[in-house]
Coordinates of C-alpha atoms in Angstrom, one line a residue:
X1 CA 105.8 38.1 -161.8
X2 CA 103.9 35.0 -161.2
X3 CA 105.9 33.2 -164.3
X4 CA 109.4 34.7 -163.4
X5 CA 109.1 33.1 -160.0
X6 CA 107.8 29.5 -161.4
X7 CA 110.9 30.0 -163.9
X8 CA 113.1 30.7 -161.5
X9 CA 112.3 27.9 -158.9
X10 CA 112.1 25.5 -161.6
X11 CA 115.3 26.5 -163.0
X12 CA 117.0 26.1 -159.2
X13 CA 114.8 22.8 -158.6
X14 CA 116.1 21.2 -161.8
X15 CA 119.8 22.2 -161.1
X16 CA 119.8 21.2 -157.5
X17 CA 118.4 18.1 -158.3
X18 CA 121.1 17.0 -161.0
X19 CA 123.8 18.3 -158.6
X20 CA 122.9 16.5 -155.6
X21 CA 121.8 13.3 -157.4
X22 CA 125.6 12.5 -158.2
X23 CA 126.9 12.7 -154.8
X24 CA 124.1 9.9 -153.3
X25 CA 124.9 6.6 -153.2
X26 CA 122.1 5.3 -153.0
X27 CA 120.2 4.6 -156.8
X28 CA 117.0 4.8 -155.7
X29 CA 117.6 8.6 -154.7
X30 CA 120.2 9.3 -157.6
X31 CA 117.6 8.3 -160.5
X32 CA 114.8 9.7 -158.6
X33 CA 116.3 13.2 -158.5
X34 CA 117.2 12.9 -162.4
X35 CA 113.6 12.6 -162.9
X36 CA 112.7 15.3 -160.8
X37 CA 115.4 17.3 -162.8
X38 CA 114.0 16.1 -165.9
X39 CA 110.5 16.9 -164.8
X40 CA 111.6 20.3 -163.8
X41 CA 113.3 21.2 -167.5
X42 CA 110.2 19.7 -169.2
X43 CA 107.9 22.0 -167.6
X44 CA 110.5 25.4 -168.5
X45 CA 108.4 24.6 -171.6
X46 CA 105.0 26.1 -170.1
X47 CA 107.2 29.0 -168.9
X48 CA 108.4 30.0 -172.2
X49 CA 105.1 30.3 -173.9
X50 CA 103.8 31.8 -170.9
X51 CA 106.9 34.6 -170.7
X52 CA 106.2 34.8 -174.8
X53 CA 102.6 35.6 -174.5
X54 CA 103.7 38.5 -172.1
X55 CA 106.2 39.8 -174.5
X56 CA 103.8 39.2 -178.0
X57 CA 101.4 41.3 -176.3
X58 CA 104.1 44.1 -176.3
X59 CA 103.6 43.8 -180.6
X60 CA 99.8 43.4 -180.3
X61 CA 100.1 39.2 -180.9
X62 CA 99.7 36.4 -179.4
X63 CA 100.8 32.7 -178.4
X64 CA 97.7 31.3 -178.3
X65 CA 98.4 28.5 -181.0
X66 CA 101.0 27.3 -178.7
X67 CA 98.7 26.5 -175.6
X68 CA 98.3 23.1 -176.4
X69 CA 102.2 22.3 -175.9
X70 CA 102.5 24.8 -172.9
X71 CA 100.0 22.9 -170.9
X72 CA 101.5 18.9 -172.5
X73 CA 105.1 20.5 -170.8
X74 CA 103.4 21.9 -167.6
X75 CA 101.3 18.1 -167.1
X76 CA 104.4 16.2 -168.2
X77 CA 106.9 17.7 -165.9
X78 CA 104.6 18.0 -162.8
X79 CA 103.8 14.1 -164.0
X80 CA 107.5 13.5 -164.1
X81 CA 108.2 15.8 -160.9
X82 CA 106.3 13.2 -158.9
X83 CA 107.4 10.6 -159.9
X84 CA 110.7 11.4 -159.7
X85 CA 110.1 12.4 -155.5
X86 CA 108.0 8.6 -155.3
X87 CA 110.5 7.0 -156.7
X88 CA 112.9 6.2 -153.8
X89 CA 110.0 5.7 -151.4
X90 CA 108.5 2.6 -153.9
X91 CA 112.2 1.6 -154.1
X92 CA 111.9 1.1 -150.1
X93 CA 108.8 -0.6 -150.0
X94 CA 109.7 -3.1 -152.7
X95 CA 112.7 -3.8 -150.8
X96 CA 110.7 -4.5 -147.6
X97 CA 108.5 -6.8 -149.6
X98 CA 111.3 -8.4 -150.8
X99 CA 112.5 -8.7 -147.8
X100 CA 109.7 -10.2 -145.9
X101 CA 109.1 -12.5 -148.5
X102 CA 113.2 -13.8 -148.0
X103 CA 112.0 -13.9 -144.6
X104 CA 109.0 -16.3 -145.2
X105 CA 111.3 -18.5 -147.4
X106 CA 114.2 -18.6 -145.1
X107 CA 111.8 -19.5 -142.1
X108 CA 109.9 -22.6 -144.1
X109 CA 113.7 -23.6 -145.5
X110 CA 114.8 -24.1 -142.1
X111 CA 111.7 -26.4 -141.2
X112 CA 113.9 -29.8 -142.3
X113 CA 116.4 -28.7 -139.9
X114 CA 114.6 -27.3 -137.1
X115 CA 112.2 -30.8 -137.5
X116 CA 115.5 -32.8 -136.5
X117 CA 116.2 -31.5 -133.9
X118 CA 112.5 -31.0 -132.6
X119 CA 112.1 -34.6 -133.3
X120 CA 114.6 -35.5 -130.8
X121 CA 114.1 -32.5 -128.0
X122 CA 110.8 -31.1 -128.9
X123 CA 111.0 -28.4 -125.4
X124 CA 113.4 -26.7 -127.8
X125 CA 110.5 -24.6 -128.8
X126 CA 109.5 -22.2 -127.0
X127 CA 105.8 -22.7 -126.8
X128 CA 103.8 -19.5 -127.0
X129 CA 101.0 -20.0 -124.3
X130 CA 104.3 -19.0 -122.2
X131 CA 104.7 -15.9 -123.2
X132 CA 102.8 -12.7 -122.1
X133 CA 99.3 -12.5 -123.6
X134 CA 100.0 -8.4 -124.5
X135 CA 103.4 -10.0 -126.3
X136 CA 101.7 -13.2 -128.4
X137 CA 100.9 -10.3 -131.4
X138 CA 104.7 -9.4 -131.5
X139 CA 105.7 -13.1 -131.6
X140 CA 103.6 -14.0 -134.5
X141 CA 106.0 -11.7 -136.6
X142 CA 108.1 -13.6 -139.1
X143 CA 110.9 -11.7 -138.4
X144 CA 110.4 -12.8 -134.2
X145 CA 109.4 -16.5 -135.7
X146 CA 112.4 -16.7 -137.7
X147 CA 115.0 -15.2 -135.3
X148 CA 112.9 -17.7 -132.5
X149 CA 113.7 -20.4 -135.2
X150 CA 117.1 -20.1 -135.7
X151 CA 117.6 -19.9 -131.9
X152 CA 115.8 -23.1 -131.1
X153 CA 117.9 -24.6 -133.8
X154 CA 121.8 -23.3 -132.0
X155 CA 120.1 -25.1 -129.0
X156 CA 119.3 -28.4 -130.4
X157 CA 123.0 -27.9 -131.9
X158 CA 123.8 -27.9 -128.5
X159 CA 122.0 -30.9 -127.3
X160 CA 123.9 -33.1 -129.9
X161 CA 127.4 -31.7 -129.7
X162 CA 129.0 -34.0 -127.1
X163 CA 127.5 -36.9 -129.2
X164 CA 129.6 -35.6 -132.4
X165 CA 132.2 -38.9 -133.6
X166 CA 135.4 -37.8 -135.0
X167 CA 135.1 -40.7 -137.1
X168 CA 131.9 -39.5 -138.8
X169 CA 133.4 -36.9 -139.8
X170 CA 136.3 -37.8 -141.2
X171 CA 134.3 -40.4 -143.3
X172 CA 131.7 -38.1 -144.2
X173 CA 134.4 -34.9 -145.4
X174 CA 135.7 -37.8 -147.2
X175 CA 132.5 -39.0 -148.9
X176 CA 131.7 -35.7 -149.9
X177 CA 135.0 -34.6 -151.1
X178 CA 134.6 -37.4 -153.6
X179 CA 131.2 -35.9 -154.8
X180 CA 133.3 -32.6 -155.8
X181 CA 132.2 -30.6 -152.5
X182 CA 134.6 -27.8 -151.3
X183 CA 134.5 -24.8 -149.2
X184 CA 131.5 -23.9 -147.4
X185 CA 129.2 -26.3 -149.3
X186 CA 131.6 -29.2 -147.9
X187 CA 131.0 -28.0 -144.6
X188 CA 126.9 -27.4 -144.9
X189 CA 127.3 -31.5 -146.2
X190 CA 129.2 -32.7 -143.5
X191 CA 127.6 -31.1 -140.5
X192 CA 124.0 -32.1 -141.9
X193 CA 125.9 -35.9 -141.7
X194 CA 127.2 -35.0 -138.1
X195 CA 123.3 -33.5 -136.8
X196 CA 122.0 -36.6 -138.2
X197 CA 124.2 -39.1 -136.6
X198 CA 124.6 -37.3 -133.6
X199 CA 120.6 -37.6 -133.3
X200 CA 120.7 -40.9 -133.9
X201 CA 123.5 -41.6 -131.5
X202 CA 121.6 -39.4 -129.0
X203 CA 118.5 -41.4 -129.5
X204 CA 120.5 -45.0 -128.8
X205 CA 122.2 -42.9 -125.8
X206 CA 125.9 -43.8 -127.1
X207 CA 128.4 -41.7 -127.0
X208 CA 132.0 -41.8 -128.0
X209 CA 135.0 -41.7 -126.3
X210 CA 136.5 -38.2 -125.1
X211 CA 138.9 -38.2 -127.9
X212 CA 137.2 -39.4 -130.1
X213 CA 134.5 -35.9 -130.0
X214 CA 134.7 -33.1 -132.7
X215 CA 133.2 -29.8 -133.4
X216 CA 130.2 -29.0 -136.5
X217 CA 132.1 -28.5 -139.5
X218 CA 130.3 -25.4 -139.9
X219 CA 131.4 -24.3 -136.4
X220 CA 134.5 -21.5 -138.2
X221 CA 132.1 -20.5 -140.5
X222 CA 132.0 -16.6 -139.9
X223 CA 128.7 -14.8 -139.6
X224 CA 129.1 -11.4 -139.3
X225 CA 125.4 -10.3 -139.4
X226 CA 122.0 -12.2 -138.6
X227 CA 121.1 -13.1 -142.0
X228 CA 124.4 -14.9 -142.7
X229 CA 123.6 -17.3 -140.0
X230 CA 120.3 -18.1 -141.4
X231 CA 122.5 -18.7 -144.8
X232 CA 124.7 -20.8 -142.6
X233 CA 122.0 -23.1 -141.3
X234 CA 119.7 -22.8 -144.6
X235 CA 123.3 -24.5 -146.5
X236 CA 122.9 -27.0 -143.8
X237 CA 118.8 -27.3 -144.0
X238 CA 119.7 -28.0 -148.0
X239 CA 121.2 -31.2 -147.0
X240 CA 118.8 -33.0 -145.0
X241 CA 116.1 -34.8 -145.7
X242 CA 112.4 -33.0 -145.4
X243 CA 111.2 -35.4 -143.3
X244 CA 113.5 -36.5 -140.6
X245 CA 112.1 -39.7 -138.4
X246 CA 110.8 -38.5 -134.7
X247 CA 112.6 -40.2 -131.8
X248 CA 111.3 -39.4 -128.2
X249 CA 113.8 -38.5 -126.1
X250 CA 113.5 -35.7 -123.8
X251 CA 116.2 -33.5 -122.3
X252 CA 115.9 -30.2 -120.9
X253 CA 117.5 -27.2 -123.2
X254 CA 118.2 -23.9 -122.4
X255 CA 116.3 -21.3 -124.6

């Protein structure tokens, strides 16, 4: 009885599992349940010497020269079984690692930028002794110190825009047009040419006439999700140099 039921359940566990793994979408889960399927067949193994020994005994013989490969097929598929059930939960994990670590990257690639604009308007950060001491743990997140970054960055984007010169633009698209730049990599070039002139014009407090102003070139870029505007300014971040020179000039920004 015991062996018809671990038949049976193994038999339903390895068709279900075959079934169902080709209607997910996700691979993780699809190859996870083929192993647990495959597990589950490999183990049917341990059930037929097991159901054999029941029947030899009918004719007064025995099985016993088959343990050895009923218990490799019950240790293999139960090895198998697991591994098949783990495998979409290491599958997460080593996404979330991944991800963190994409994190990390994204938050020290955006340091040249972010260092431009804190060179000219340092209160762009938002310094932490401000925030709630029960809150400080939360803030040291990378994921909080990235979005913080990207913020801080938009706002110093914002300190410089009415100091944006048509004509530095048009000489700069120009420039980098000649160097084989197109599309979005044109625009990264161009608007890292703009921040930096912009700073400096900021810095020598000149600005240009009303018609002569422009917007980023970046500024249609579409972003339909967070991580495409950390793209958006990482393309620009590519383009400027790691250690942009500090000018004090203070202006208050709103965070």
């Amino acid at each position: 009885m015991y062996v018809t039921a671990y038949t049976i359940g193994e038999l339903f566990l390895a068709h279900a599992c075959w079934r169902l793994a080709r209607r997910s979408t996700r691979g993780s889960v699809r190859y996870g349940l083929r192993i647990v399927a495959l597990g589950a067949t490999v183990t049917l193994g341990y059930s037929a010497v097991r159901i054999g020994n029941v029947i030899a005994g009918a004719f007064d013989t025995s099985l016993a020269d088959w343990e050895g490969f009923a218990w490799t097929c019950g240790d293999v598929g139960a090895m198998l079984t697991l591994i098949g059930w783990l495998v979409p939960t290491i599958s997460d994990q080593a996404q979330s690692v991944q991800y963190r670590i994409k994190q990390y990257r994204c938050y020290y690639g955006l340091r040249p930028l972010w260092l431009a604009f804190y060179s000219e308007a340092p209160e762009i950060e938002l310094p932490i002794d401000r925030v709630d001491r029960a809150q400080r743990r939360r803030f040291r997140r990378i994921s909080v110190r990235l979005y913080r970054r990207a913020v801080e960055i938009r706002d110093g984007r914002f300190v410089i825009r009415r100091y944006l010169d048509a004509a530095v633009r048009e000489v700069s698209e120009a420039h980098h047009r000649a160097r084989g730049l197109h599309g979005q990599e044109l625009s990264a070039a161009v608007t890292a040419d703009q921040i930096l002139a912009g700073i400096a014009a900021r810095a020598e407090g000149t600005r240009p006439e009303p018609d002569q102003l422009t917007e980023f070139a970046d500024s249609e870029r579409q972003t339909s999700r967070p991580m495409d505007d950390i793209d958006a300014l990482l393309d620009v971040a590519r383009h400027l140099p790691r250690q942009p020179a500090r000018a004090l000039h203070l202006e208050r920004v709103s965070a």
